[in-house]
Amino acid sequence: MSGNNINAKIRSNPKFAELVGKRTRFAIILSLIVLLPYYSYMLVVSLQPQLLASKISDGSVITIGWPLAALIVIGGWLLTGVYVSRANGEFDRLNEEILKEARK
């Protein structure tokens, strides 16, 4: 079976459109969840730095900005794990079904 024939079968499969749509929507949602806090933090740093400069407690050298930045980074890591988990589960299953149908 030629590669062009398989490609045509895959592209015409409704499951392929479903996979592309689900994966795209999921990636956009996760990207927004990561980027909105990041850019909000950058705006606060540039426009109102005194908000993040206050100390966590009396006598502490750590400001509020450090833990917030750490949470943003950790959140990005966790959301990457969420994407990988779904990609290795649901998206891979759909992909295998599409390939199986295309090879028939």
Backbone as CSV, one residue per row, in Angstrom:
resi,resn,N_x,N_y,N_z,CA_x,CA_y,CA_z,C_x,C_y,C_z
1,MET,0.856,-1.186,0.000,0.000,0.000,0.000,0.893,1.236,0.000
2,SER,0.594,2.163,-0.844,1.446,3.347,-0.956,1.196,4.313,0.200
3,GLY,2.238,5.107,0.471,2.141,6.080,1.556,1.078,7.132,1.309
4,ASN,0.912,7.533,0.047,-0.102,8.542,-0.285,-1.503,8.020,-0.023
5,ASN,-1.715,6.736,-0.301,-3.018,6.123,-0.076,-3.342,6.079,1.421
6,ILE,-2.346,5.712,2.225,-2.548,5.672,3.680,-2.817,7.077,4.206
7,ASN,-2.047,8.056,3.726,-2.258,9.445,4.158,-3.665,9.918,3.829
8,ALA,-4.143,9.571,2.642,-5.493,9.980,2.236,-6.544,9.329,3.123
9,LYS,-6.345,8.048,3.452,-7.295,7.359,4.333,-7.307,7.986,5.723
10,ILE,-6.123,8.312,6.217,-6.031,8.922,7.551,-6.731,10.276,7.558
11,ARG,-6.443,11.111,6.586,-7.036,12.458,6.539,-8.548,12.430,6.358
12,SER,-9.063,11.410,5.705,-10.515,11.332,5.491,-11.251,10.661,6.652
13,ASN,-10.514,10.094,7.584,-11.119,9.421,8.733,-11.665,10.464,9.713
14,PRO,-12.941,10.351,10.119,-13.498,11.317,11.076,-12.796,11.284,12.434
15,LYS,-12.211,10.150,12.777,-11.476,10.063,14.048,-10.220,10.930,14.015
16,PHE,-9.647,11.102,12.823,-8.472,11.962,12.693,-8.840,13.409,13.004
17,ALA,-9.957,13.859,12.463,-10.424,15.225,12.754,-10.726,15.372,14.239
18,GLU,-11.297,14.328,14.834,-11.584,14.348,16.276,-10.287,14.448,17.077
19,LEU,-9.292,13.652,16.703,-8.002,13.671,17.397,-7.342,15.041,17.297
20,VAL,-7.296,15.588,16.103,-6.660,16.895,15.905,-7.391,17.969,16.708
21,GLY,-8.718,17.946,16.679,-9.498,18.935,17.422,-9.298,18.828,18.920
22,LYS,-9.379,17.597,19.447,-9.196,17.403,20.892,-7.804,17.825,21.334
23,ARG,-6.805,17.402,20.583,-5.424,17.703,20.953,-5.154,19.203,20.886
24,THR,-5.668,19.860,19.867,-5.461,21.302,19.717,-6.147,22.078,20.835
25,ARG,-7.418,21.751,21.109,-8.142,22.446,22.187,-7.449,22.250,23.529
26,PHE,-7.038,21.020,23.797,-6.392,20.718,25.071,-5.074,21.483,25.204
27,ALA,-4.283,21.518,24.142,-3.007,22.234,24.175,-3.218,23.735,24.363
28,ILE,-4.224,24.292,23.717,-4.499,25.728,23.862,-4.933,26.053,25.283
29,ILE,-5.811,25.231,25.839,-6.278,25.464,27.210,-5.108,25.402,28.189
30,LEU,-4.280,24.361,28.082,-3.140,24.245,28.993,-2.150,25.388,28.791
31,SER,-1.950,25.798,27.561,-1.042,26.920,27.294,-1.546,28.198,27.955
32,LEU,-2.841,28.444,27.853,-3.408,29.636,28.494,-3.287,29.562,30.011
33,ILE,-3.494,28.370,30.566,-3.377,28.204,32.018,-1.950,28.502,32.478
34,VAL,-0.965,28.208,31.654,0.429,28.491,32.003,0.786,29.946,31.707
35,LEU,0.391,30.440,30.544,0.845,31.759,30.106,0.159,32.926,30.819
36,LEU,-1.115,32.791,31.145,-1.805,33.902,31.815,-1.182,34.241,33.171
37,PRO,-0.945,33.265,34.055,-0.275,33.624,35.311,1.145,34.158,35.093
38,TYR,1.865,33.571,34.141,3.233,34.023,33.885,3.256,35.489,33.456
39,TYR,2.456,35.825,32.459,2.465,37.210,31.982,1.826,38.166,32.986
40,SER,0.882,37.692,33.770,0.335,38.525,34.848,1.422,38.843,35.862
41,TYR,2.206,37.842,36.204,3.323,38.033,37.132,4.320,39.042,36.556
42,MET,4.641,38.907,35.278,5.581,39.836,34.644,5.034,41.269,34.638
43,LEU,3.727,41.402,34.427,3.121,42.740,34.472,3.225,43.346,35.867
44,VAL,2.954,42.538,36.886,3.059,43.039,38.259,4.505,43.409,38.566
45,VAL,5.452,42.580,38.151,6.870,42.870,38.383,7.260,44.191,37.725
46,SER,6.775,44.434,36.529,7.196,45.643,35.820,6.412,46.890,36.217
47,LEU,5.136,46.731,36.568,4.310,47.907,36.839,4.102,48.202,38.325
48,GLN,4.068,47.163,39.143,3.838,47.342,40.584,4.787,46.458,41.397
49,PRO,6.085,46.629,41.276,7.031,45.723,41.944,6.910,45.725,43.469
50,GLN,6.413,46.805,44.034,6.286,46.866,45.490,5.292,45.828,46.017
51,LEU,4.348,45.386,45.185,3.395,44.362,45.619,4.090,43.034,45.915
52,LEU,5.114,42.727,45.157,5.819,41.462,45.340,7.029,41.597,46.258
53,ALA,7.354,42.814,46.653,8.542,43.047,47.470,8.284,42.887,48.959
54,SER,7.028,42.765,49.369,6.760,42.633,50.804,7.214,41.263,51.296
55,LYS,7.709,41.250,52.526,8.254,40.032,53.131,7.131,39.070,53.511
56,ILE,7.454,37.790,53.508,6.475,36.768,53.885,6.110,36.902,55.360
57,SER,7.117,37.147,56.192,6.874,37.346,57.627,7.942,38.286,58.176
58,ASP,7.736,38.755,59.388,8.719,39.632,60.023,10.040,38.883,60.184
59,GLY,11.115,39.515,59.827,12.437,38.920,59.951,12.815,37.997,58.800
60,SER,11.908,37.765,57.895,12.189,36.892,56.755,12.904,37.675,55.662
61,VAL,13.763,36.999,54.945,14.422,37.638,53.809,13.709,37.280,52.502
62,ILE,12.736,36.407,52.587,12.011,35.958,51.398,10.804,36.859,51.165
63,THR,10.697,37.348,49.947,9.548,38.181,49.589,8.441,37.307,48.998
64,ILE,7.270,37.882,48.846,6.122,37.157,48.293,6.386,36.736,46.843
65,GLY,7.189,37.494,46.142,7.458,37.208,44.735,8.125,35.865,44.482
66,TRP,9.024,35.448,45.373,9.740,34.179,45.169,8.807,32.970,45.171
67,PRO,7.979,32.786,46.190,7.084,31.619,46.167,6.074,31.668,45.019
68,LEU,5.612,32.869,44.668,4.685,32.971,43.533,5.357,32.529,42.233
69,ALA,6.587,32.959,42.029,7.320,32.545,40.830,7.541,31.033,40.831
70,ALA,7.872,30.484,41.992,8.068,29.032,42.093,6.774,28.288,41.778
71,LEU,5.645,28.803,42.250,4.357,28.167,41.952,4.052,28.179,40.456
72,ILE,4.391,29.255,39.796,4.161,29.338,38.349,5.007,28.290,37.619
73,VAL,6.261,28.152,38.013,7.141,27.162,37.378,6.656,25.745,37.670
74,ILE,6.344,25.462,38.923,5.865,24.127,39.301,4.540,23.816,38.603
75,GLY,3.671,24.813,38.503,2.411,24.624,37.782,2.641,24.251,36.327
76,GLY,3.617,24.878,35.700,3.962,24.539,34.318,4.442,23.102,34.194
77,TRP,5.262,22.669,35.145,5.733,21.276,35.134,4.562,20.311,35.298
78,LEU,3.683,20.612,36.249,2.541,19.725,36.496,1.622,19.646,35.284
79,LEU,1.370,20.772,34.656,0.510,20.767,33.473,1.167,20.047,32.294
80,THR,2.486,20.081,32.223,3.183,19.285,31.213,2.933,17.805,31.467
81,GLY,2.979,17.403,32.743,2.675,16.017,33.101,1.249,15.634,32.752
82,VAL,0.311,16.544,32.960,-1.089,16.291,32.604,-1.205,16.070,31.098
83,TYR,-0.534,16.906,30.313,-0.593,16.750,28.856,0.023,15.418,28.426
84,VAL,1.181,15.087,28.965,1.853,13.837,28.594,0.987,12.642,28.957
85,SER,0.358,12.696,30.117,-0.512,11.600,30.547,-1.673,11.406,29.580
86,ARG,-2.320,12.483,29.213,-3.454,12.377,28.286,-2.982,11.983,26.884
87,ALA,-1.839,12.513,26.470,-1.302,12.168,25.149,-0.959,10.686,25.075
88,ASN,-0.372,10.151,26.141,0.000,8.738,26.149,-1.195,7.819,26.340
89,GLY,-2.312,8.350,26.767,-3.513,7.543,26.955,-4.495,7.735,25.823
90,GLU,-5.347,8.710,25.982,-6.451,8.947,25.035,-5.966,9.227,23.612
91,PHE,-4.992,10.116,23.470,-4.557,10.498,22.126,-3.854,9.340,21.415
92,ASP,-3.049,8.575,22.138,-2.386,7.426,21.519,-3.383,6.345,21.124
93,ARG,-4.420,6.134,21.939,-5.455,5.152,21.582,-6.157,5.557,20.286
94,LEU,-6.541,6.824,20.203,-7.175,7.314,18.973,-6.244,7.168,17.772
95,ASN,-4.987,7.481,17.971,-3.999,7.376,16.905,-3.884,5.932,16.410
96,GLU,-3.832,4.987,17.329,-3.738,3.573,16.945,-4.977,3.121,16.179
97,GLU,-6.156,3.561,16.620,-7.393,3.212,15.912,-7.371,3.753,14.479
98,ILE,-6.921,4.976,14.329,-6.854,5.604,13.006,-5.891,4.828,12.103
99,LEU,-4.722,4.489,12.637,-3.739,3.750,11.837,-4.241,2.360,11.470
100,LYS,-4.906,1.701,12.412,-5.447,0.366,12.151,-6.470,0.410,11.018
101,GLU,-7.350,1.405,11.068,-8.370,1.543,10.022,-7.747,1.905,8.673
102,ALA,-6.676,2.682,8.688,-6.040,3.103,7.435,-5.312,1.946,6.755
103,ARG,-4.845,0.993,7.531,-4.093,-0.139,6.969,-4.990,-1.223,6.394
104,LYS,-6.287,-1.144,6.637,-7.225,-2.167,6.129,-7.329,-2.120,4.632
